[in-house]
Short mmCIF file of C-alpha atoms and ligand atoms in Angstrom, two decimals:
data_model
loop_
_atom_site.label_atom_id
_atom_site.label_comp_id
_atom_site.label_asym_id
_atom_site.label_seq_id
_atom_site.Cartn_x
_atom_site.Cartn_y
_atom_site.Cartn_z
CA MET A 1076 115.20 112.24 83.88
CA ASN A 1077 112.88 115.55 85.09
CA HIS A 1078 109.33 115.04 86.36
CA PRO A 1079 106.70 117.85 86.15
CA ASP A 1080 104.58 118.32 89.46
CA PRO A 1081 103.12 114.81 89.74
CA LYS A 1082 98.83 115.74 89.87
CA THR A 1083 97.84 112.32 90.22
CA PHE A 1084 99.50 109.29 92.66
CA HIS A 1085 98.92 105.68 93.24
CA VAL A 1086 100.14 103.70 97.14
CA LYS A 1087 100.92 100.57 96.87
CA SER A 1088 101.09 99.09 100.24
CA PHE A 1089 103.00 95.18 100.80
CA GLY A 1090 103.64 93.60 104.38
CA CYS A 1091 101.45 94.32 107.61
CA GLN A 1092 98.85 95.87 108.60
CA MET A 1093 101.26 99.13 110.10
CA ASN A 1094 101.79 99.87 106.25
CA VAL A 1095 98.04 99.75 105.80
CA TYR A 1096 98.07 102.24 107.86
CA ASP A 1097 101.86 104.16 107.13
CA GLY A 1098 99.86 103.87 103.10
CA ASP A 1099 96.72 105.18 104.61
CA ARG A 1100 98.79 108.56 105.85
CA MET A 1101 100.28 108.75 103.25
CA THR A 1102 97.80 108.80 100.53
CA GLU A 1103 95.77 111.51 103.80
CA LEU A 1104 99.03 114.03 103.25
CA LEU A 1105 99.42 113.84 98.93
CA GLU A 1106 95.66 114.55 99.27
CA SER A 1107 96.31 117.39 101.23
CA ARG A 1108 98.20 118.75 98.94
CA GLY A 1109 96.29 118.85 95.84
CA LEU A 1110 97.12 115.57 94.31
CA VAL A 1111 94.08 112.50 92.75
CA ALA A 1112 94.21 109.57 93.95
CA ALA A 1113 94.68 107.38 90.24
CA GLU A 1114 94.81 103.74 88.64
CA GLY A 1115 98.24 102.02 89.94
CA GLY A 1116 99.82 102.46 85.46
CA GLU A 1117 98.57 105.91 84.88
CA ALA A 1118 99.38 108.49 88.07
CA ASP A 1119 101.72 110.77 87.71
CA LEU A 1120 103.33 109.67 90.88
CA VAL A 1121 103.74 105.74 92.17
CA VAL A 1122 105.02 105.16 95.95
CA LEU A 1123 105.85 101.77 96.14
CA ASN A 1124 105.38 100.91 100.16
CA THR A 1125 107.16 97.68 101.38
CA CYS A 1126 107.72 95.23 103.47
CA HIS A 1127 111.36 93.70 103.39
CA ILE A 1128 110.09 90.45 105.97
CA ARG A 1129 110.61 87.59 103.08
CA GLU A 1130 113.12 86.74 101.15
CA ARG A 1131 113.30 88.24 97.63
CA ALA A 1132 111.18 91.01 99.46
CA ALA A 1133 113.77 93.41 98.05
CA GLU A 1134 113.77 91.30 93.89
CA LYS A 1135 110.43 91.34 93.95
CA VAL A 1136 110.93 95.60 94.40
CA TYR A 1137 113.24 95.85 91.69
CA SER A 1138 110.54 93.88 89.22
CA ASP A 1139 107.70 96.22 90.00
CA ILE A 1140 109.23 99.52 89.09
CA GLY A 1141 110.49 97.86 86.06
CA ARG A 1142 106.90 97.03 85.07
CA LEU A 1143 106.12 100.78 86.01
CA ASN A 1144 107.84 101.32 82.54
CA ARG A 1145 105.22 102.48 80.36
CA LYS A 1146 104.52 100.92 76.42
CA ASP A 1147 105.89 104.59 75.24
CA GLY A 1148 109.03 105.08 77.40
CA SER A 1149 107.46 107.29 79.48
CA ARG A 1150 106.90 106.21 83.35
CA PRO A 1151 105.66 107.51 86.31
CA MET A 1152 107.58 109.63 89.19
CA ILE A 1153 108.31 106.31 91.31
CA ALA A 1154 109.11 106.21 94.91
CA VAL A 1155 110.33 103.22 96.92
CA ALA A 1156 108.84 103.68 101.31
CA GLY A 1157 108.59 101.11 103.67
CA CYS A 1158 110.86 98.86 105.18
CA VAL A 1159 112.86 97.50 101.96
CA ALA A 1160 113.39 101.62 101.25
CA GLN A 1161 114.93 101.51 105.00
CA ALA A 1162 117.36 98.76 104.43
CA GLU A 1163 118.75 98.99 100.63
CA GLY A 1164 118.63 102.77 101.39
CA ALA A 1165 120.69 104.15 98.49
CA GLU A 1166 121.39 100.68 96.67
CA ILE A 1167 118.11 101.08 95.82
CA PRO A 1168 118.67 104.15 92.82
CA ARG A 1169 122.02 102.50 92.29
CA ARG A 1170 120.43 99.12 91.03
CA ALA A 1171 116.97 100.90 89.36
CA PRO A 1172 117.93 104.28 88.04
CA SER A 1173 115.10 104.80 87.93
CA VAL A 1174 113.78 105.11 91.44
CA ASP A 1175 113.05 108.56 92.28
CA ILE A 1176 112.49 109.44 96.26
CA VAL A 1177 113.25 106.65 98.45
CA VAL A 1178 111.78 107.07 101.99
CA GLY A 1179 111.92 105.32 104.93
CA PRO A 1180 108.56 104.43 107.27
CA GLN A 1181 110.09 107.15 109.74
CA ALA A 1182 110.66 110.39 107.15
CA TYR A 1183 106.76 109.96 104.98
CA HIS A 1184 105.60 112.75 106.27
CA ARG A 1185 108.52 114.54 104.31
CA LEU A 1186 107.06 112.90 100.92
CA PRO A 1187 105.56 116.75 100.06
CA ASP A 1188 109.77 117.95 99.71
CA LEU A 1189 111.08 115.35 98.21
CA ILE A 1190 108.24 114.94 95.52
CA ALA A 1191 109.73 118.94 94.77
CA ARG A 1192 112.86 117.94 95.12
CA ALA A 1193 112.23 115.04 92.22
CA ALA A 1194 110.05 117.37 90.25
CA ARG A 1195 112.95 119.49 90.21
CA GLY A 1196 115.58 116.30 88.36
CA GLY A 1197 117.26 115.48 91.74
CA ARG A 1198 116.51 112.26 93.55
CA ALA A 1199 115.82 112.72 97.16
CA LEU A 1200 116.22 110.37 99.61
CA ASP A 1201 115.30 109.64 103.32
CA THR A 1202 115.67 107.95 105.90
CA ASP A 1203 116.32 109.06 109.21
CA MET A 1204 114.74 107.91 111.83
CA PRO A 1205 114.43 111.74 113.28
CA ILE A 1206 113.62 112.40 117.05
CA GLU A 1207 110.43 114.88 115.88
CA SER A 1208 107.36 112.31 115.35
CA LYS A 1209 105.96 112.11 112.00
CA PHE A 1210 103.07 112.07 113.56
CA GLY A 1211 102.64 115.28 114.22
CA ALA A 1212 103.77 116.44 110.89
CA LEU A 1213 100.77 113.96 109.31
CA PRO A 1214 97.42 115.69 107.48
CA ALA A 1215 93.91 114.82 110.27
CA ARG A 1216 92.77 112.30 109.85
CA ARG A 1217 89.79 111.75 106.53
CA ARG A 1218 87.44 108.93 105.70
CA PRO A 1219 88.10 105.71 106.92
CA GLY A 1220 85.76 103.55 106.57
CA PRO A 1221 83.49 101.34 109.35
CA THR A 1222 86.86 99.83 110.15
CA ALA A 1223 90.04 101.47 111.27
CA PHE A 1224 93.60 101.12 112.03
CA LEU A 1225 95.27 103.45 114.61
CA THR A 1226 99.47 102.48 115.29
CA VAL A 1227 99.80 103.72 118.93
CA GLN A 1228 103.48 102.24 118.66
CA GLU A 1229 106.44 100.92 116.49
CA GLY A 1230 109.50 99.21 116.13
CA CYS A 1231 110.72 96.23 118.32
CA ASP A 1232 113.73 95.93 120.86
CA LYS A 1233 113.10 92.10 120.57
CA PHE A 1234 115.89 91.12 117.98
CA CYS A 1235 114.34 87.77 117.25
CA THR A 1236 117.70 86.17 115.44
CA TYR A 1237 115.50 86.06 112.11
CA CYS A 1238 113.82 89.13 112.35
CA VAL A 1239 114.76 92.37 110.02
CA VAL A 1240 112.05 94.94 111.99
CA PRO A 1241 113.98 95.81 114.92
CA TYR A 1242 116.34 97.36 111.63
CA THR A 1243 113.55 98.64 109.91
CA ARG A 1244 111.70 100.21 112.45
CA GLY A 1245 113.74 101.46 114.85
CA ALA A 1246 113.67 100.75 118.68
CA GLU A 1247 110.47 100.59 120.39
CA VAL A 1248 108.62 103.61 120.48
CA SER A 1249 105.13 104.64 122.33
CA ARG A 1250 103.07 107.41 120.66
CA SER A 1251 100.91 109.68 123.07
CA TRP A 1252 98.26 109.64 125.22
CA ARG A 1253 96.41 111.94 123.80
CA ALA A 1254 97.79 111.23 119.94
CA VAL A 1255 96.41 108.38 120.33
CA VAL A 1256 92.94 109.77 121.47
CA ASP A 1257 92.57 112.24 119.89
CA GLU A 1258 93.23 110.08 116.48
CA ALA A 1259 90.63 107.65 117.44
CA LYS A 1260 87.52 110.75 118.06
CA ALA A 1261 88.96 111.83 114.41
CA LEU A 1262 88.29 108.66 113.45
CA VAL A 1263 85.24 107.34 115.43
CA GLU A 1264 83.56 111.20 114.05
CA ARG A 1265 84.19 109.99 110.74
CA GLY A 1266 82.47 106.70 110.87
CA ALA A 1267 84.80 103.90 112.19
CA ARG A 1268 82.78 101.94 114.24
CA GLU A 1269 86.10 99.84 114.86
CA ILE A 1270 89.13 100.37 115.90
CA THR A 1271 92.23 97.89 115.14
CA LEU A 1272 95.18 99.29 117.25
CA LEU A 1273 98.60 97.86 116.02
CA GLY A 1274 101.88 97.99 116.70
CA GLN A 1275 104.96 95.48 116.40
CA ASN A 1276 104.80 95.10 119.58
CA VAL A 1277 101.99 97.21 120.67
CA ASN A 1278 101.49 95.48 124.00
CA ALA A 1279 104.55 96.63 125.08
CA TRP A 1280 102.58 101.09 124.59
CA GLU A 1281 103.09 102.68 127.62
CA GLY A 1282 102.37 105.85 127.95
CA GLU A 1283 100.59 108.60 130.87
CA ASP A 1284 97.09 109.58 130.84
CA GLU A 1285 95.82 113.25 131.35
CA THR A 1286 96.67 113.15 135.04
CA GLY A 1287 99.80 111.97 134.58
CA ARG A 1288 99.24 108.05 135.93
CA CYS A 1289 101.82 105.81 134.02
CA GLN A 1290 98.66 104.21 131.26
CA GLY A 1291 99.79 100.85 129.60
CA LEU A 1292 97.85 99.07 126.89
CA ASP A 1293 94.87 97.79 129.49
CA GLY A 1294 94.33 101.72 130.08
CA LEU A 1295 94.91 102.88 126.15
CA ILE A 1296 91.81 100.40 125.48
CA ARG A 1297 89.87 100.96 128.95
CA ALA A 1298 89.64 104.80 127.48
CA LEU A 1299 88.38 103.99 123.67
CA ASP A 1300 85.72 101.85 125.31
CA ALA A 1301 84.31 105.18 126.77
CA LEU A 1302 84.12 106.53 123.44
CA PRO A 1303 80.18 107.21 121.97
CA GLY A 1304 79.65 105.61 118.83
CA LEU A 1305 82.92 103.30 119.00
CA GLU A 1306 81.31 99.18 118.74
CA ARG A 1307 84.56 97.31 118.49
CA ILE A 1308 88.20 97.64 119.94
CA ARG A 1309 91.16 94.66 118.99
CA TYR A 1310 94.95 94.99 118.75
CA THR A 1311 97.59 93.20 116.90
CA THR A 1312 99.88 92.33 117.28
CA SER A 1313 101.29 90.96 120.42
CA HIS A 1314 104.40 89.61 121.99
CA PRO A 1315 103.64 86.50 125.07
CA ASN A 1316 106.10 88.73 127.06
CA ASP A 1317 104.36 91.52 127.12
CA MET A 1318 100.54 90.14 128.23
CA ASN A 1319 100.77 91.01 131.78
CA GLU A 1320 97.47 90.55 133.60
CA ALA A 1321 96.66 93.89 133.70
CA LEU A 1322 96.05 93.61 129.91
CA ILE A 1323 94.71 90.23 130.29
CA ARG A 1324 92.03 90.85 132.72
CA ALA A 1325 90.44 93.62 130.16
CA HIS A 1326 89.54 91.33 128.28
CA GLY A 1327 87.16 90.10 130.81
CA GLU A 1328 86.03 93.04 131.93
CA VAL A 1329 85.89 95.58 128.63
CA GLY A 1330 82.65 95.25 126.39
CA LYS A 1331 83.68 96.66 123.44
CA LEU A 1332 87.16 94.56 124.08
CA MET A 1333 86.60 92.10 120.84
CA PRO A 1334 87.52 88.05 121.63
CA PHE A 1335 90.60 87.53 119.99
CA LEU A 1336 93.92 88.01 120.42
CA HIS A 1337 96.79 87.18 117.49
CA LEU A 1338 99.85 86.13 120.03
CA PRO A 1339 102.94 83.91 117.86
CA VAL A 1340 104.89 81.75 119.34
CA GLN A 1341 106.31 80.27 115.80
CA SER A 1342 107.70 77.32 117.28
CA GLY A 1343 106.39 74.81 119.86
CA SER A 1344 110.33 73.85 120.69
CA ASP A 1345 112.43 75.24 123.73
CA ARG A 1346 115.62 75.45 122.07
CA VAL A 1347 114.51 76.08 119.29
CA LEU A 1348 112.77 79.33 120.94
CA LYS A 1349 115.70 80.44 122.12
CA ALA A 1350 118.01 80.23 119.40
CA MET A 1351 115.23 82.65 118.32
CA ASN A 1352 116.22 84.22 120.99
CA ARG A 1353 112.30 85.03 121.68
CA SER A 1354 112.64 85.20 125.91
CA HIS A 1355 109.40 83.53 126.14
CA THR A 1356 108.83 79.56 126.23
CA THR A 1357 106.31 77.29 125.83
CA SER A 1358 105.09 77.08 128.83
CA SER A 1359 105.01 80.43 130.09
CA TYR A 1360 103.15 80.98 126.18
CA LEU A 1361 99.95 78.32 127.37
CA SER A 1362 99.94 80.06 131.15
CA VAL A 1363 99.61 83.27 129.19
CA ILE A 1364 96.66 81.88 127.19
CA GLU A 1365 95.60 79.83 129.63
CA ARG A 1366 95.15 82.99 131.73
CA VAL A 1367 93.41 84.69 129.14
CA ARG A 1368 90.75 82.15 128.93
CA ALA A 1369 89.37 81.93 132.21
CA GLU A 1370 88.82 85.30 131.54
CA ARG A 1371 87.35 84.94 128.38
CA PRO A 1372 86.75 81.39 127.77
CA ASP A 1373 84.97 82.55 123.86
CA ILE A 1374 88.32 83.91 122.91
CA ALA A 1375 89.79 82.78 119.71
CA LEU A 1376 93.83 82.61 119.44
CA SER A 1377 95.66 83.44 116.23
CA GLY A 1378 99.71 82.52 116.09
CA ASP A 1379 102.58 82.97 113.81
CA PHE A 1380 105.19 80.15 113.46
CA ILE A 1381 108.63 79.91 111.52
CA VAL A 1382 109.39 76.32 109.76
CA GLY A 1383 113.03 75.22 109.35
CA PHE A 1384 114.58 77.61 111.56
CA PRO A 1385 118.07 76.64 110.63
CA GLY A 1386 118.95 73.44 113.20
CA GLU A 1387 114.97 72.33 113.25
CA THR A 1388 114.92 68.81 114.16
CA ASP A 1389 111.85 66.89 112.91
CA ALA A 1390 111.81 65.93 116.59
CA GLU A 1391 111.12 70.05 117.57
CA PHE A 1392 109.53 70.32 114.33
CA GLU A 1393 107.08 67.40 116.07
CA ASP A 1394 106.61 69.49 118.99
CA THR A 1395 105.38 72.54 116.64
CA LEU A 1396 102.73 70.37 115.51
CA LYS A 1397 101.91 69.77 119.34
CA ILE A 1398 101.38 73.60 120.59
CA VAL A 1399 98.98 73.85 117.65
CA ARG A 1400 97.06 71.43 118.59
CA GLU A 1401 97.38 72.07 122.12
CA VAL A 1402 96.39 75.69 121.25
CA ASN A 1403 93.62 74.65 119.63
CA TYR A 1404 94.37 77.98 117.25
CA ALA A 1405 91.12 80.07 115.33
CA GLN A 1406 93.22 80.23 112.35
CA ALA A 1407 97.33 80.90 112.63
CA TYR A 1408 100.08 82.07 109.54
CA SER A 1409 102.87 80.02 109.51
CA PHE A 1410 105.74 80.90 107.37
CA LYS A 1411 109.68 79.05 106.29
CA TYR A 1412 111.87 80.29 107.21
CA SER A 1413 113.83 82.86 105.45
CA PRO A 1414 117.23 84.25 105.78
CA ARG A 1415 117.62 88.02 106.39
CA PRO A 1416 120.63 89.53 105.50
CA GLY A 1417 122.17 91.06 108.50
CA THR A 1418 120.46 88.87 111.16
CA PRO A 1419 122.29 86.48 113.91
CA ALA A 1420 120.17 83.78 112.73
CA ALA A 1421 121.45 83.91 108.28
CA ASP A 1422 124.40 82.82 109.26
CA MET A 1423 123.78 80.27 112.05
CA ASP A 1424 124.48 76.30 110.92
CA GLY A 1425 122.43 73.50 110.36
CA GLN A 1426 120.07 75.36 107.55
CA VAL A 1427 117.24 73.07 106.82
CA PRO A 1428 117.11 72.25 103.13
CA PRO A 1429 114.05 73.80 100.56
CA GLU A 1430 112.43 70.88 100.29
CA VAL A 1431 111.99 69.22 103.94
CA MET A 1432 110.84 72.83 104.54
CA ASP A 1433 107.99 72.88 102.51
CA GLU A 1434 107.21 69.38 103.67
CA ARG A 1435 107.39 70.42 106.84
CA LEU A 1436 105.20 73.58 105.87
CA GLN A 1437 102.55 71.70 104.46
CA ARG A 1438 101.87 69.46 107.12
CA LEU A 1439 102.15 73.03 109.27
CA GLN A 1440 98.89 73.77 107.18
CA ALA A 1441 97.35 70.89 106.72
CA GLU A 1442 97.13 71.03 111.51
CA ILE A 1443 96.35 74.34 111.52
CA ASN A 1444 93.34 74.77 108.06
CA ALA A 1445 91.75 71.05 109.62
CA HIS A 1446 91.52 73.15 113.37
CA GLN A 1447 90.55 76.49 111.55
CA LEU A 1448 87.82 74.74 110.06
CA ALA A 1449 86.68 73.09 113.41
CA PHE A 1450 86.83 76.33 114.94
CA ASN A 1451 84.33 77.82 112.14
CA ARG A 1452 81.95 74.83 112.12
CA ALA A 1453 81.41 75.38 116.01
CA SER A 1454 80.28 78.78 115.44
CA VAL A 1455 77.31 77.41 113.24
CA GLY A 1456 74.01 78.23 115.08
CA ARG A 1457 75.56 80.96 117.12
CA ARG A 1458 73.69 84.13 117.34
CA THR A 1459 75.95 87.22 116.75
CA SER A 1460 76.33 90.62 115.39
CA VAL A 1461 79.25 90.99 113.00
CA LEU A 1462 79.81 94.64 111.15
CA LEU A 1463 79.73 94.76 107.47
CA GLU A 1464 83.20 95.91 105.78
CA ARG A 1465 82.44 95.26 102.29
CA ARG A 1466 79.85 94.27 99.26
CA GLY A 1467 80.23 90.18 97.84
CA LYS A 1468 80.63 88.43 94.81
CA LYS A 1469 76.67 88.02 94.45
CA PRO A 1470 73.82 90.54 94.40
CA GLY A 1471 72.69 91.25 97.36
CA GLN A 1472 75.28 90.22 99.64
CA LEU A 1473 77.72 92.16 102.18
CA ILE A 1474 80.35 90.38 104.11
CA GLY A 1475 81.37 91.17 107.52
CA LYS A 1476 83.34 89.77 110.99
CA SER A 1477 82.24 88.11 113.79
CA PRO A 1478 84.12 89.06 116.87
CA TRP A 1479 86.16 86.47 115.76
CA LEU A 1480 87.48 87.42 113.03
CA GLN A 1481 86.06 85.30 110.62
CA SER A 1482 84.32 86.74 107.90
CA VAL A 1483 80.59 86.35 107.48
CA HIS A 1484 78.88 86.30 104.30
CA LEU A 1485 74.64 87.22 104.45
CA GLU A 1486 71.91 88.78 102.10
CA THR A 1487 71.07 91.38 103.97
CA GLN A 1488 69.17 94.81 103.19
CA ALA A 1489 71.56 96.58 105.45
CA GLY A 1490 74.62 98.58 104.65
CA ILE A 1491 78.20 98.78 104.87
CA GLY A 1492 79.26 99.20 108.37
CA ASP A 1493 76.22 98.75 110.23
CA LEU A 1494 76.42 95.39 113.34
CA VAL A 1495 73.54 93.38 112.35
CA ASP A 1496 72.59 90.22 114.38
CA VAL A 1497 72.68 87.05 112.16
CA GLU A 1498 72.50 83.29 113.11
CA ILE A 1499 75.69 82.18 111.50
CA VAL A 1500 74.65 78.69 109.28
CA SER A 1501 77.03 77.28 107.40
CA ALA A 1502 80.51 77.08 107.30
CA GLY A 1503 83.94 76.59 105.07
CA PRO A 1504 87.81 77.31 105.71
CA ASN A 1505 88.35 80.38 104.91
CA SER A 1506 84.51 82.20 105.73
CA ILE A 1507 81.16 81.63 107.38
CA GLY A 1508 77.30 81.98 106.10
CA GLY A 1509 74.69 83.99 108.12
CA ILE A 1510 71.25 84.87 107.65
CA GLN A 1511 70.19 88.48 109.61
CA LEU A 1512 67.92 88.00 112.22
CA PRO A 1513 65.10 90.94 113.04
CA GLY A 1514 66.20 94.23 114.82
CA GLU A 1515 69.45 96.23 115.07
CA SER A 1516 72.09 94.63 117.82
CA ARG A 1517 74.66 97.66 118.98
CA GLY A 1518 77.87 95.99 120.60
CA PRO A 1519 79.47 93.10 120.13
CA ALA A 1520 77.40 91.46 123.13
CA MET A 1521 76.10 87.30 121.68
CA VAL A 1522 72.41 87.31 121.44
CA ALA A 1523 71.31 84.85 123.43
CA ALA A 1524 71.72 81.69 121.58
N1 SAH B 2688 106.15 91.44 116.14
C1 SAH B 2688 105.53 90.48 115.58
C2 SAH B 2688 105.59 89.79 114.32
C3 SAH B 2688 106.39 90.71 113.38
S1 SAH B 2688 106.91 89.56 112.04
C4 SAH B 2688 105.84 89.18 116.76
O1 SAH B 2688 106.92 88.84 117.52
O2 SAH B 2688 105.55 88.32 116.49
C5 SAH B 2688 105.34 89.11 111.37
C6 SAH B 2688 105.77 87.55 111.04
O3 SAH B 2688 106.61 86.70 109.87
C7 SAH B 2688 106.61 86.73 112.18
O4 SAH B 2688 105.72 86.73 113.77
C8 SAH B 2688 106.80 85.69 112.04
O5 SAH B 2688 106.45 84.95 112.01
C9 SAH B 2688 107.41 86.28 110.64
N2 SAH B 2688 109.25 86.23 110.27
C10 SAH B 2688 109.70 87.40 110.89
N3 SAH B 2688 110.61 87.26 110.63
C11 SAH B 2688 110.77 86.16 109.59
C12 SAH B 2688 112.23 85.18 108.84
N4 SAH B 2688 113.23 85.35 108.42
N5 SAH B 2688 111.76 84.31 107.90
C13 SAH B 2688 110.36 83.44 108.48
N6 SAH B 2688 109.62 83.60 108.75
C14 SAH B 2688 109.14 85.51 109.47
FE1 SF4 B 2689 110.40 90.76 114.94
FE2 SF4 B 2689 110.74 89.61 116.95
FE3 SF4 B 2689 110.65 92.17 117.01
FE4 SF4 B 2689 108.16 90.49 116.23
S1 SF4 B 2689 109.21 91.21 118.69
S2 SF4 B 2689 108.82 92.27 115.19
S3 SF4 B 2689 109.69 88.63 115.71
S4 SF4 B 2689 112.16 91.13 116.25
FE1 F3S B 2690 107.14 94.07 106.70
FE2 F3S B 2690 107.95 96.04 107.72
FE3 F3S B 2690 105.53 95.15 108.12
S1 F3S B 2690 109.42 94.35 106.99
S2 F3S B 2690 105.84 93.14 107.89
S3 F3S B 2690 106.59 96.13 106.44
S4 F3S B 2690 107.02 95.77 110.08
#
């Protein structure tokens, strides 16, 4: 099908925060070429920025593609980006001939060329992982909201036996100190008050600072701490083995680093962790948590869990419930194991029946929810700062985040992007309610209770 040059576009991102970041950068790139953002169904070009982490991810993409056909028989130019694009490549247009462009997560800076090729009636496929970084070829950052993501590290060398990320995102690569600091400055100049540093293994970031000194993620965090106008720093996702002493110390020493750590453990059983090739044990994980808590006693912890990994017994699943109780997470994500083609675990013996997985997931989620509610309830009466991010449903209501990443609802005259002092007055499982205190608070430091 021949497409005229698209004038409007829509980017739809699925999956992790790194995909959200990539989606933002694609949006900025297309806008810099004169295209205008539009609603999904109406746009001349639709980019599906896909995730491949769970089962049926690819099936979902094919049904999303089908839904782009309009009633009058026309359709937009369709680009499939992200991890399904990388994993499936040329298979996508074979199965869905209406797809015009397939572009992997390391190649999307070439999107304008691919669009030009597709507009000439060709089909354009680019799943290279080029040596040159896409970042250098992307336009400068534009207006973020009060909170912004900043990808500092990509890819993964860990090869957990269930996971596709090392195949879809490639080897671990750190962006340079200069590139990250410059991008952070640009985001703050354009209004960001909170920056979340992103990476599939963000705490594996390494680089040389301006003086040529080797630095880890803690050094980068300290450099951002010095940026005037930036109020809050977060980072995600971390691997337990890359939580070194310097980074742990930063939690006690860096004022703008928020008291929240997402540290996936996946299972509470050492046998399962070994079969997952996680390269940490439950006790090494718990020791990291203990050391972080010694530096920052109020830190809120979050994690990821997989139930029903091949061979997981009832007793091993009980060990997962045990570690949830032991860590006392403020929040956590849990998933049923799903075999990903091409990963070692997909061929392992002892695949767990779906009904057993369902039952384990329900029990795990009930446990996690109980801890989450208890954490939120324990914050009632606390006085703290809230960074306002968006409007709520009720008039005059805004929603923001506490330092511990809780969603806080409050009525206020303040605007989006303001940091306000709040007393927490109510708590539910997924959010808390606050009332504003007089005066404006600057930083994340707790106001004396
Ligand atoms: N790099 C991060 C997370 C990457 S993927 C880490 O190492 O923890 C996000 C989460 O998806 C993982 O933590 C894991 O819990 C889940 N996940 C990944 N592959 C999965 C699979 N095949 N089945 C079920 N859950 C999976
Ligand atoms: Fe996947 Fe493991 Fe790498 Fe995380 S550390 S991205 S779970 S392979
Ligand atoms: Fe999904 Fe790729 Fe992120 S598989 S979780 S979008 S790295």
